[in-house]
Coordinates of C-alpha atoms and ligand atoms in Angstrom, one line a residue:
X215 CA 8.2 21.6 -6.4
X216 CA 10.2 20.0 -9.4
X217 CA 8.5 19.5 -12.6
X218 CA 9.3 17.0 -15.4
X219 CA 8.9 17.1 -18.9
X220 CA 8.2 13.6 -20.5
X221 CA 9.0 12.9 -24.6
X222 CA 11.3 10.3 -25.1
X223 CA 10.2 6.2 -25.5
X224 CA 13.4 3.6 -24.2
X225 CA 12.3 -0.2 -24.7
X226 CA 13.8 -2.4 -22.3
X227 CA 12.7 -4.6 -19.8
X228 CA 11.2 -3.5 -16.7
X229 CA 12.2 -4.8 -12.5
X230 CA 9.8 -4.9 -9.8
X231 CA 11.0 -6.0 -6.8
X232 CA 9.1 -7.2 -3.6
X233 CA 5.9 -5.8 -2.1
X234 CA 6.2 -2.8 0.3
X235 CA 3.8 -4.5 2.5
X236 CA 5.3 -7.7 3.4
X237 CA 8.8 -6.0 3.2
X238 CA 7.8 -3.9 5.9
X239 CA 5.8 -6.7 7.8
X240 CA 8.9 -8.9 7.9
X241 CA 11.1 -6.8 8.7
X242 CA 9.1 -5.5 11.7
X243 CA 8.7 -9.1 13.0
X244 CA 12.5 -10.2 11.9
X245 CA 13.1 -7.4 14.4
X246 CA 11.7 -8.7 16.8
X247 CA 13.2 -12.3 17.1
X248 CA 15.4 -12.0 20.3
X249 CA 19.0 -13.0 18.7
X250 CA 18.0 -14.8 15.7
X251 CA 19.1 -14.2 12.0
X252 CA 16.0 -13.8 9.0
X253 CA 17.6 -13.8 5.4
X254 CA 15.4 -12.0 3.6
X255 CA 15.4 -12.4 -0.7
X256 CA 13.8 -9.8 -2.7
X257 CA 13.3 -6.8 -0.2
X258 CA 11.4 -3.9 -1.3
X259 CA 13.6 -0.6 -2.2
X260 CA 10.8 1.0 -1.5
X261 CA 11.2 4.7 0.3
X262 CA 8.8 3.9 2.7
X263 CA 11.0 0.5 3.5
X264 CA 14.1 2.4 4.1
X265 CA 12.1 4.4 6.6
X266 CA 11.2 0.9 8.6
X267 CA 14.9 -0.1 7.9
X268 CA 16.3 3.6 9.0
X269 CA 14.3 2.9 12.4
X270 CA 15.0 0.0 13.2
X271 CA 18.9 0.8 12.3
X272 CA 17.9 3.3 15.5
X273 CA 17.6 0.3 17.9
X274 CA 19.6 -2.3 18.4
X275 CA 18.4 -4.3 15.8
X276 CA 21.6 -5.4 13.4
X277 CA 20.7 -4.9 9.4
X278 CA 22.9 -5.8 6.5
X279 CA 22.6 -6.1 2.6
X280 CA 25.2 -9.3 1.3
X281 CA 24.8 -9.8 -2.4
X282 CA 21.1 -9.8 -3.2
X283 CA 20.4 -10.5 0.8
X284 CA 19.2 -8.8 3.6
X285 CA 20.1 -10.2 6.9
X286 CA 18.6 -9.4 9.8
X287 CA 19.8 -9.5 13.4
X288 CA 16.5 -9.6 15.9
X289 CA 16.9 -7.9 19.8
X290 CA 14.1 -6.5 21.5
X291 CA 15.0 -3.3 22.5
X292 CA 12.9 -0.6 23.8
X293 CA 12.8 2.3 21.5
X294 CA 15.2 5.4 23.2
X295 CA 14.9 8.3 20.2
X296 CA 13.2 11.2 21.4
X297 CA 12.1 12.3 17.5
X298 CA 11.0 9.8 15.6
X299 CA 10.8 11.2 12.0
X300 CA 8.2 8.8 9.4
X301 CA 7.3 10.8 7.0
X302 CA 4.4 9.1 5.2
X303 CA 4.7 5.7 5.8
X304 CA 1.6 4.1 6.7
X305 CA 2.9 1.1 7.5
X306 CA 5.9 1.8 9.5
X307 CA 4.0 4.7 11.5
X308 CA 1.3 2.5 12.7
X309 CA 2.6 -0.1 14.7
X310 CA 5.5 2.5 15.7
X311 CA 3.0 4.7 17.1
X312 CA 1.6 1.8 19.3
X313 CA 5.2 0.6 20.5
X314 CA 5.9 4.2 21.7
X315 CA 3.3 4.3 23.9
X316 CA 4.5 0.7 25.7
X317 CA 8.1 0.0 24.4
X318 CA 9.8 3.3 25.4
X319 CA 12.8 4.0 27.5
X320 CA 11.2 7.8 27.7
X321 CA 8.5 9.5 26.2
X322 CA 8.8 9.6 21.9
X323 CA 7.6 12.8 19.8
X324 CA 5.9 10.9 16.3
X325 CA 6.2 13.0 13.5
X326 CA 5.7 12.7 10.0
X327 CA 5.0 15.1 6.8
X328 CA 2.0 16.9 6.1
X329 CA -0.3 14.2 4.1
X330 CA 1.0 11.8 7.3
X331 CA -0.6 14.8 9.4
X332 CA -4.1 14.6 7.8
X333 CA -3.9 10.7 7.8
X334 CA -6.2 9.9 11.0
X335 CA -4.9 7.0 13.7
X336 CA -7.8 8.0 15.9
X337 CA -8.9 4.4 15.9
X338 CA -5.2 3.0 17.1
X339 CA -5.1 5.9 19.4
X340 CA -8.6 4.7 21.0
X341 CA -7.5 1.3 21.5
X342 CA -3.7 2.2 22.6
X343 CA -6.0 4.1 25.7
X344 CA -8.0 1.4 26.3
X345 CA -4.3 -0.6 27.4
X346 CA -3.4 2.1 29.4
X347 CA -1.6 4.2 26.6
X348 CA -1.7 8.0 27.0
X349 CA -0.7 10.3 24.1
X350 CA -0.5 14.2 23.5
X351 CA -1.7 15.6 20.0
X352 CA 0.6 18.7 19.2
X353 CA -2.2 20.1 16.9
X354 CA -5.2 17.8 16.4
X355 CA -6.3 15.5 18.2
X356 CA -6.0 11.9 16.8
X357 CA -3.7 12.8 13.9
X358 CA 0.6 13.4 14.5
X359 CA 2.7 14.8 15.3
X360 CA 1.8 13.5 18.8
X361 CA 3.9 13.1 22.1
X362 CA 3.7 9.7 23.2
X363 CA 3.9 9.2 26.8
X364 CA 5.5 5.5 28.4
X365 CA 2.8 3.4 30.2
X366 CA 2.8 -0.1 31.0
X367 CA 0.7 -1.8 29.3
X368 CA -2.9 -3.6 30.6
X369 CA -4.0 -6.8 28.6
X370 CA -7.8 -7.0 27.6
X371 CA -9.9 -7.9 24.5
X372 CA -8.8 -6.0 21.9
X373 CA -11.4 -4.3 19.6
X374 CA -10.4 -2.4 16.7
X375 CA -12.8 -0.5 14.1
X376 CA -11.1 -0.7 11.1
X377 CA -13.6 1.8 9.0
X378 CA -10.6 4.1 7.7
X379 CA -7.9 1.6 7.4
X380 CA -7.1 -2.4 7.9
X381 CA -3.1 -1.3 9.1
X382 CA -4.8 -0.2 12.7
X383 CA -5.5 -4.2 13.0
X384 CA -2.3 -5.0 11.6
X385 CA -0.4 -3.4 13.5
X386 CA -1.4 -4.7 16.6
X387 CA -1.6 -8.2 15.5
X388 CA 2.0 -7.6 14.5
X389 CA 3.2 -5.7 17.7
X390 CA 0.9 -7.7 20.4
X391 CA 2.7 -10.5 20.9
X392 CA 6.1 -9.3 21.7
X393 CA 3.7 -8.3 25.1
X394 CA 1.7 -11.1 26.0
X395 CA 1.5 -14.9 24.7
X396 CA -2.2 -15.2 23.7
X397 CA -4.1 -12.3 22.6
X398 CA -7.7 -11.6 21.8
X399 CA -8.9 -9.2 18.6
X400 CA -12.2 -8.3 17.5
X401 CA -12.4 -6.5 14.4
X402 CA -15.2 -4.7 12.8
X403 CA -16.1 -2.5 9.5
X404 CA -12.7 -3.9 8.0
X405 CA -11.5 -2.7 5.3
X406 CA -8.8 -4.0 3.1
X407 CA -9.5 -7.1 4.2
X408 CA -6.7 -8.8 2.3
X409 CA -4.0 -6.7 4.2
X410 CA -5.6 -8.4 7.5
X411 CA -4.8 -12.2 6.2
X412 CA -1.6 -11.2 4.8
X413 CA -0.6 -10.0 8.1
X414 CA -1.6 -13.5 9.2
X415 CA -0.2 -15.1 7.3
X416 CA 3.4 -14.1 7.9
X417 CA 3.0 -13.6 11.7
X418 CA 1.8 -17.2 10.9
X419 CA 5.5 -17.8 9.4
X420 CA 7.1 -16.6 12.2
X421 CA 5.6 -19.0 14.6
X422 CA 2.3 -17.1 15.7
X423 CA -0.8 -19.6 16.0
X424 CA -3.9 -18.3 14.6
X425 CA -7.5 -19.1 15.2
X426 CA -9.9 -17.0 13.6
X427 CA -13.5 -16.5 12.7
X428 CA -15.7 -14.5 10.8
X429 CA -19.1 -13.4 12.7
X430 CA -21.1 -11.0 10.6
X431 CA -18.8 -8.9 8.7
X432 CA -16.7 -9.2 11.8
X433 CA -13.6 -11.0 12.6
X434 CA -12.4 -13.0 16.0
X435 CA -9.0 -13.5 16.2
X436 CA -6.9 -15.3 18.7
X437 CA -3.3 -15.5 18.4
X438 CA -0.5 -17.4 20.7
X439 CA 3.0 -17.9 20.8
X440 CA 6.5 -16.3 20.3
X441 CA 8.0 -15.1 17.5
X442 CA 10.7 -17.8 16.2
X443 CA 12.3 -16.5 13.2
X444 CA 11.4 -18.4 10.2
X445 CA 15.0 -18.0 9.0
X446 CA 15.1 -17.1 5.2
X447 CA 11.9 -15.9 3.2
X448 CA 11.2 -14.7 -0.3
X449 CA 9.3 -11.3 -0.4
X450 CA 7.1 -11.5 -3.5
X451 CA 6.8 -8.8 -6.5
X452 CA 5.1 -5.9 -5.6
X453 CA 1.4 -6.8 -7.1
X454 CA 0.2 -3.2 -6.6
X455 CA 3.0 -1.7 -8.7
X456 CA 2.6 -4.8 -11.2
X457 CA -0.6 -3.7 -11.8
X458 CA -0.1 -0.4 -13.5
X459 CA 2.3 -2.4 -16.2
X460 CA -0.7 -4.8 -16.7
X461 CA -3.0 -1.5 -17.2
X462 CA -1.1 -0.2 -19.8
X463 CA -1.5 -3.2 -21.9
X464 CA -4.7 -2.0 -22.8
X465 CA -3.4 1.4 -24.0
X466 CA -0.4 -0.4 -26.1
X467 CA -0.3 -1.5 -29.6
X468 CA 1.9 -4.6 -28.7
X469 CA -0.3 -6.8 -26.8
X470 CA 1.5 -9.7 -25.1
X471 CA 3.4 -9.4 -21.7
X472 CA 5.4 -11.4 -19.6
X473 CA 6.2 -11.6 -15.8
X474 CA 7.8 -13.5 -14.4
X475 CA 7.1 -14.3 -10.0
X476 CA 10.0 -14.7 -7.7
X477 CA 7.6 -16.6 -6.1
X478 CA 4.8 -19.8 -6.6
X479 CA 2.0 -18.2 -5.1
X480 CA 1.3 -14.5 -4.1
X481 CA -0.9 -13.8 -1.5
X482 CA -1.7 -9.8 -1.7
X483 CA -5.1 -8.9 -1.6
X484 CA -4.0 -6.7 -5.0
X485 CA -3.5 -9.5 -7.4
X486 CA -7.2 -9.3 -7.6
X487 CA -7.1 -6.6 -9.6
X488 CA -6.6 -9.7 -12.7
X489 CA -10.4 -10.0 -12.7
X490 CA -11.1 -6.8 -13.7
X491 CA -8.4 -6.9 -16.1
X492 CA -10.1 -9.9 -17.6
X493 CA -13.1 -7.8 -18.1
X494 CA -11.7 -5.7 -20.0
X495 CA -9.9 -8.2 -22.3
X496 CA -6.6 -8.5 -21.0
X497 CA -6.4 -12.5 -20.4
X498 CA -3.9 -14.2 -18.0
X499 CA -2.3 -17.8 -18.3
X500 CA -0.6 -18.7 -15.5
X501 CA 2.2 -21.5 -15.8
X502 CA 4.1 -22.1 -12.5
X503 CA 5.8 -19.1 -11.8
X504 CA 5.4 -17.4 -15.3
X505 CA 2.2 -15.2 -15.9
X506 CA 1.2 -14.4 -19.6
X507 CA -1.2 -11.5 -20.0
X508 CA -2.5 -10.7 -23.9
X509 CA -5.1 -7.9 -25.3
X510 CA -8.2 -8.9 -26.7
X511 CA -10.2 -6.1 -28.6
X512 CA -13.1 -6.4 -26.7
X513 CA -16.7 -4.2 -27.0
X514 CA -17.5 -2.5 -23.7
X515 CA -19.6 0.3 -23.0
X516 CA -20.3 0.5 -19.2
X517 CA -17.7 -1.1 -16.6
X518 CA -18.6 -1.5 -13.2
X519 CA -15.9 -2.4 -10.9
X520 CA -15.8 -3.3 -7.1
X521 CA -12.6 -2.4 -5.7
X522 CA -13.5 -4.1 -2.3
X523 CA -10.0 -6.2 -2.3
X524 CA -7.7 -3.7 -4.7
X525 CA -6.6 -1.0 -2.7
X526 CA -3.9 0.0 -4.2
X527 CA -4.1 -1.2 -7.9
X528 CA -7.6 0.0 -8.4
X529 CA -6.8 3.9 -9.0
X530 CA -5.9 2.9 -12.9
X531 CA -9.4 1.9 -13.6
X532 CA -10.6 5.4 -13.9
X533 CA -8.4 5.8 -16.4
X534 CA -9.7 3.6 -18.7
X535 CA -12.0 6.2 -19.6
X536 CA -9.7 7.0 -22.6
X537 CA -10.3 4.2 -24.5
X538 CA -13.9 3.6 -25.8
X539 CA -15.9 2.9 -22.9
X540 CA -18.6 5.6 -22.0
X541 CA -19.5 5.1 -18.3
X542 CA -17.3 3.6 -15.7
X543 CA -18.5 2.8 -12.0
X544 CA -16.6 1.6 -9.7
X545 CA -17.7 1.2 -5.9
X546 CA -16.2 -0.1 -2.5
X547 CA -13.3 2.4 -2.5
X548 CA -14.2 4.1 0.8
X549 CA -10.5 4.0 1.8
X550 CA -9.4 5.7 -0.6
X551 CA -10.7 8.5 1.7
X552 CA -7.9 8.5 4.0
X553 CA -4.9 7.8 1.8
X554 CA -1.9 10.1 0.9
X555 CA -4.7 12.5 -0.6
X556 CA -8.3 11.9 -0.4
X557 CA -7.8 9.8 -3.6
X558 CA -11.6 9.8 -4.9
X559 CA -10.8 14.1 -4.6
X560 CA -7.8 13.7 -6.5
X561 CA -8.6 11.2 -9.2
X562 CA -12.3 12.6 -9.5
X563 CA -10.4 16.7 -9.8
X564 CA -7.4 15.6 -12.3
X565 CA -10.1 13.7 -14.5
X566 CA -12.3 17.0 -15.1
X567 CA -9.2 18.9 -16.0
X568 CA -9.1 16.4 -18.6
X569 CA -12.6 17.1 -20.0
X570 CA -14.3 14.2 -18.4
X571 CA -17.3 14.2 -16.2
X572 CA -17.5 12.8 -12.8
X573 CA -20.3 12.2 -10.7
X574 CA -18.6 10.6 -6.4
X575 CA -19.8 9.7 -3.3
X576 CA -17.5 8.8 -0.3
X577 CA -17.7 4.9 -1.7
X578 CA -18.0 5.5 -5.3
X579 CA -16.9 7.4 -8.8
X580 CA -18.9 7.4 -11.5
X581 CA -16.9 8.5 -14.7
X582 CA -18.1 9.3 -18.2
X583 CA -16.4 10.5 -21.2
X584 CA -17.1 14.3 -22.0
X585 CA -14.5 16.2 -24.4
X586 CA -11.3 15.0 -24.1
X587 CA -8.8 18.1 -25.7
X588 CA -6.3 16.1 -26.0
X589 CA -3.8 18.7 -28.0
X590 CA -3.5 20.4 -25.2
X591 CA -0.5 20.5 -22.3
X592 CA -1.7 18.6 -19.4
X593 CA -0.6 19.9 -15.8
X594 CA -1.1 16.8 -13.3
X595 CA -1.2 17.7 -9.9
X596 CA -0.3 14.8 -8.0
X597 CA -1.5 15.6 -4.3
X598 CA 2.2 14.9 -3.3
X599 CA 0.3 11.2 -3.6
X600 CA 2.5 8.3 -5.7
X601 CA -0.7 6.2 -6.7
X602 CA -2.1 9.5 -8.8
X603 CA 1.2 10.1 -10.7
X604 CA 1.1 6.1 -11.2
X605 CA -2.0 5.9 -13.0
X606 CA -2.2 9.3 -14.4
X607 CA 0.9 7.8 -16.6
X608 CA -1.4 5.7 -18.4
X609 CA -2.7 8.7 -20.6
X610 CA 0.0 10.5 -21.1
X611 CA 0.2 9.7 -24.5
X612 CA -3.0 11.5 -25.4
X613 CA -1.8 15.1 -24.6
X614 CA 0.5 16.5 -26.8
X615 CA 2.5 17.8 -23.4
X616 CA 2.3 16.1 -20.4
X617 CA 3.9 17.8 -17.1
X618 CA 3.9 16.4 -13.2
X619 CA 4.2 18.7 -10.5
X620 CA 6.0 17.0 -7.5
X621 CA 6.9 13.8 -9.2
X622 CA 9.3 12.4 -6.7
X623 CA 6.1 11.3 -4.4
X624 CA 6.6 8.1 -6.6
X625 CA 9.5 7.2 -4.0
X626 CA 7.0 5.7 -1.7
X627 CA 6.7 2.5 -3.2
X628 CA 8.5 2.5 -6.6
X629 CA 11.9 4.8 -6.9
X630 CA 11.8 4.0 -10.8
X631 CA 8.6 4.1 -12.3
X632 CA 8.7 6.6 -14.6
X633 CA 12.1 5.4 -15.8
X634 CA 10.1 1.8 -16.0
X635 CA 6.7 3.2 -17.2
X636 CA 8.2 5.2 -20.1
X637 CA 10.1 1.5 -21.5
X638 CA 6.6 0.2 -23.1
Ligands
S3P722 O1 -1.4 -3.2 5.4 C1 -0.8 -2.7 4.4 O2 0.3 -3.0 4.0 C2 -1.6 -1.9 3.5 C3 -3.0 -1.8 3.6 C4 -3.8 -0.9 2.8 O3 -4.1 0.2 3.5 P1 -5.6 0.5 4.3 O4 -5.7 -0.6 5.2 O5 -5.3 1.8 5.0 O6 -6.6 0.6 3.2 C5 -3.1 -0.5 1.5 O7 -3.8 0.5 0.8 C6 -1.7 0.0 1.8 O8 -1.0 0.5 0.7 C7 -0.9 -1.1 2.5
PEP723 C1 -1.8 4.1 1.0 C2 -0.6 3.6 0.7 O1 0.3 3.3 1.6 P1 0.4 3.4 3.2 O2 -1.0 3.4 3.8 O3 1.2 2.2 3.6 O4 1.1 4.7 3.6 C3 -0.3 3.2 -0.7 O5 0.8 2.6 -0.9 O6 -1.1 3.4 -1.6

């Protein structure tokens, strides 16, 4: 366990590079175009991106950094390590968990660390049997580390319930077509819906043709084609880690910010998270690829938040708490279940320790201001979970101390944050 101790202020300006979602996506699908070249701009540095990059570095898939470039060399090749090692990685142990089970020289152990181990993939693991996939849980059933045993794979309808997480559908939409041409999806109770059309819409980039439709909170999906490399692409800023800069607008005595987009348009589910920052008076202009954000004082009492679309930059609004509103609700945040930690535990637990009181359901937190002692040290325990040493950082100015036990979780999707974080 390694504990910091924050003081100093540096004022400089801050980097944010691409998103660790479509970083991981591409790269996945550049992977997988037999023989062709994808230039990549703007790749994530992400931790959980060098684990996709490590992995694939495993199979014959060529990788190389030129300038500010990644290049990568496709070749489908079945996967031949015995140990595959993901740590926590969501993303990258999701649709490597399917592809063991079908794209295997020999059967693949999955392991990762222990929040990865109390992640469930019972869902991917159902449909992986359906096609024929057979797997061995070493100690609970549905969660790694697992043996994954080669089968050949049988094509039908592919239903996925994406209650506990929207990467089970992604995943296969990602993996599926290296298999077969056209493919059928049905997916229900989704979650993170965003995450679903992102994947789309890159699979989309890379030659995939979609037809989809939306049947009672339900989606149809039917894809066809090959992957064709789409030869260079610009991964856009991370939105999610964006988000927490934005947040602490609100907590700053200098009130204007500027960012500027590598790209025109960003299509993360996250970037949603600029309504509720209008709510609370921080106002965006957007001009081409600039985005100005100011702070206008503005009276609230009660928020009430739906965090349907913001999975990853809605764990700040909690915090928000510090300045003068008295009740904040926010609702929809049922995935925060099955996260790193359970993060409505987490955020609900470090809260009360800061004198506030909390009232949580498995789809909501309800948060009022109690007696904040704010003279006091503060001990944050971050659950070995990066989002809850992201947004914890908002307040750190109101205690006089401010410690975080096992800080480096912030690796997963942003090495520097606190570096960045500490600048403003
Ligand atoms: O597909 C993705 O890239 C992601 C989907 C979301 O997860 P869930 O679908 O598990 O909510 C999000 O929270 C995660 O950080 C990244
Ligand atoms: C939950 C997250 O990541 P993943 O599911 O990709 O591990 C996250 O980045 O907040």
């Amino acid at each position: 366990m390694n504990i910091l101790f924050f003081k100093k202020k540096i004022k400089e300006k801050i980097s944010v590079l691409g998103s660790k979602s479509i970083s991981n996506r591409v790269l996945m699908i550049s992977s997988l175009c037999n023989k062709q070249i994808t230039k990549i701009e703007n790749l994530s540095n992400s931790e959980d991106t060098k684990i996709m990059i490590n992995f694939l570095l495993k199979t014959k898939v060529k990788i190389y950094k030129k300038e500010n470039f990644f290049y990568v060399l496709g070749k489908i090749t079945k996967i031949k390590n015995k140990n595959i090692f993901l740590k926590n990685a969501g993303t990258v142990i999701r649709p490597i968990f399917f592809l063991s089970n079908f794209f295997t020289v020999k059967n693949i152990n999955i392991l990762g660390n222990l929040s990865m181990q109390k992640r469930t993939i019972k869902e991917l693991n159902n449909v992986s049997n359906s096609l024929g996939g057979k797997t061995f849980f070493f100690k609970k059933k549905g969660y790694i580390p697992s043996k994954n045993y080669r089968s050949k794979i049988k094509h039908k309808k592919i239903k996925v319930n994406c209650f506990k997480s929207s990467q089970y559908a992604s995943s296969l939409l990602i993996v599926l077509p290296i298999f077969k041409n056209k493919n059928f999806f049905f997916l229900t109770n989704i979650s993170s819906y965003f995450y679903i059309l992102l994947t789309l819409k890159i699979i989309k980039l890379f030659n995939i043709k979609i037809k989809k439709k939306l049947v009672n909170k339900n989606i149809f999906i039917f894809t066809k084609g090959k992957y064709k490399s789409c030869k260079n692409i610009t991964i856009e800023n991370d939105f999610s880690s964006l988000s927490y800069f934005f947040f602490k607008l609100f907590f700053l005595k200098k009130r204007v910010f500027k960012f500027i987009s590598i790209t025109k348009q960003i299509h993360q589910g996250d970037v949603k998270i600029l309504n509720c920052l209008k709510k609370i008076g921080i106002f965006i202009f957007k001009e081409n690829r600039n985005f100005y954000l100011f702070f206008k004082k503005k009276k609230i009492k009660n928020l009430k938040v739906n965090c349907k679309d913001i999975p990853d930059s809605s764990m700040s609004i909690p915090l928000l708490i510090f300045k003068k509103i008295k009740r904040i609700k926010i609702f929809n945040i049922r995935s925060w279940n099955f996260k790193e930690s359970n993060r409505i535990f987490s955020i609900s637990n470090e809260l009360k320790k800061m004198g506030c009181k909390i009232k949580r359901g498995k789809n909501w937190l309800i948060i009022k201001k109690f007696f904040i002692n704010n003279n006091k040290k503060f001990f944050l325990k971050t659950y070995n979970d990066h989002r809850i040493l992201m947004c914890f950082f908002l307040v750190k100015k109101y205690f006089k101390k401010f410690f975080v036990c096992n800080s480096t979780c912030v690796k997963k999707t942003f090495e520097n944050f606190i570096f960045e974080i500490l600048k403003f």
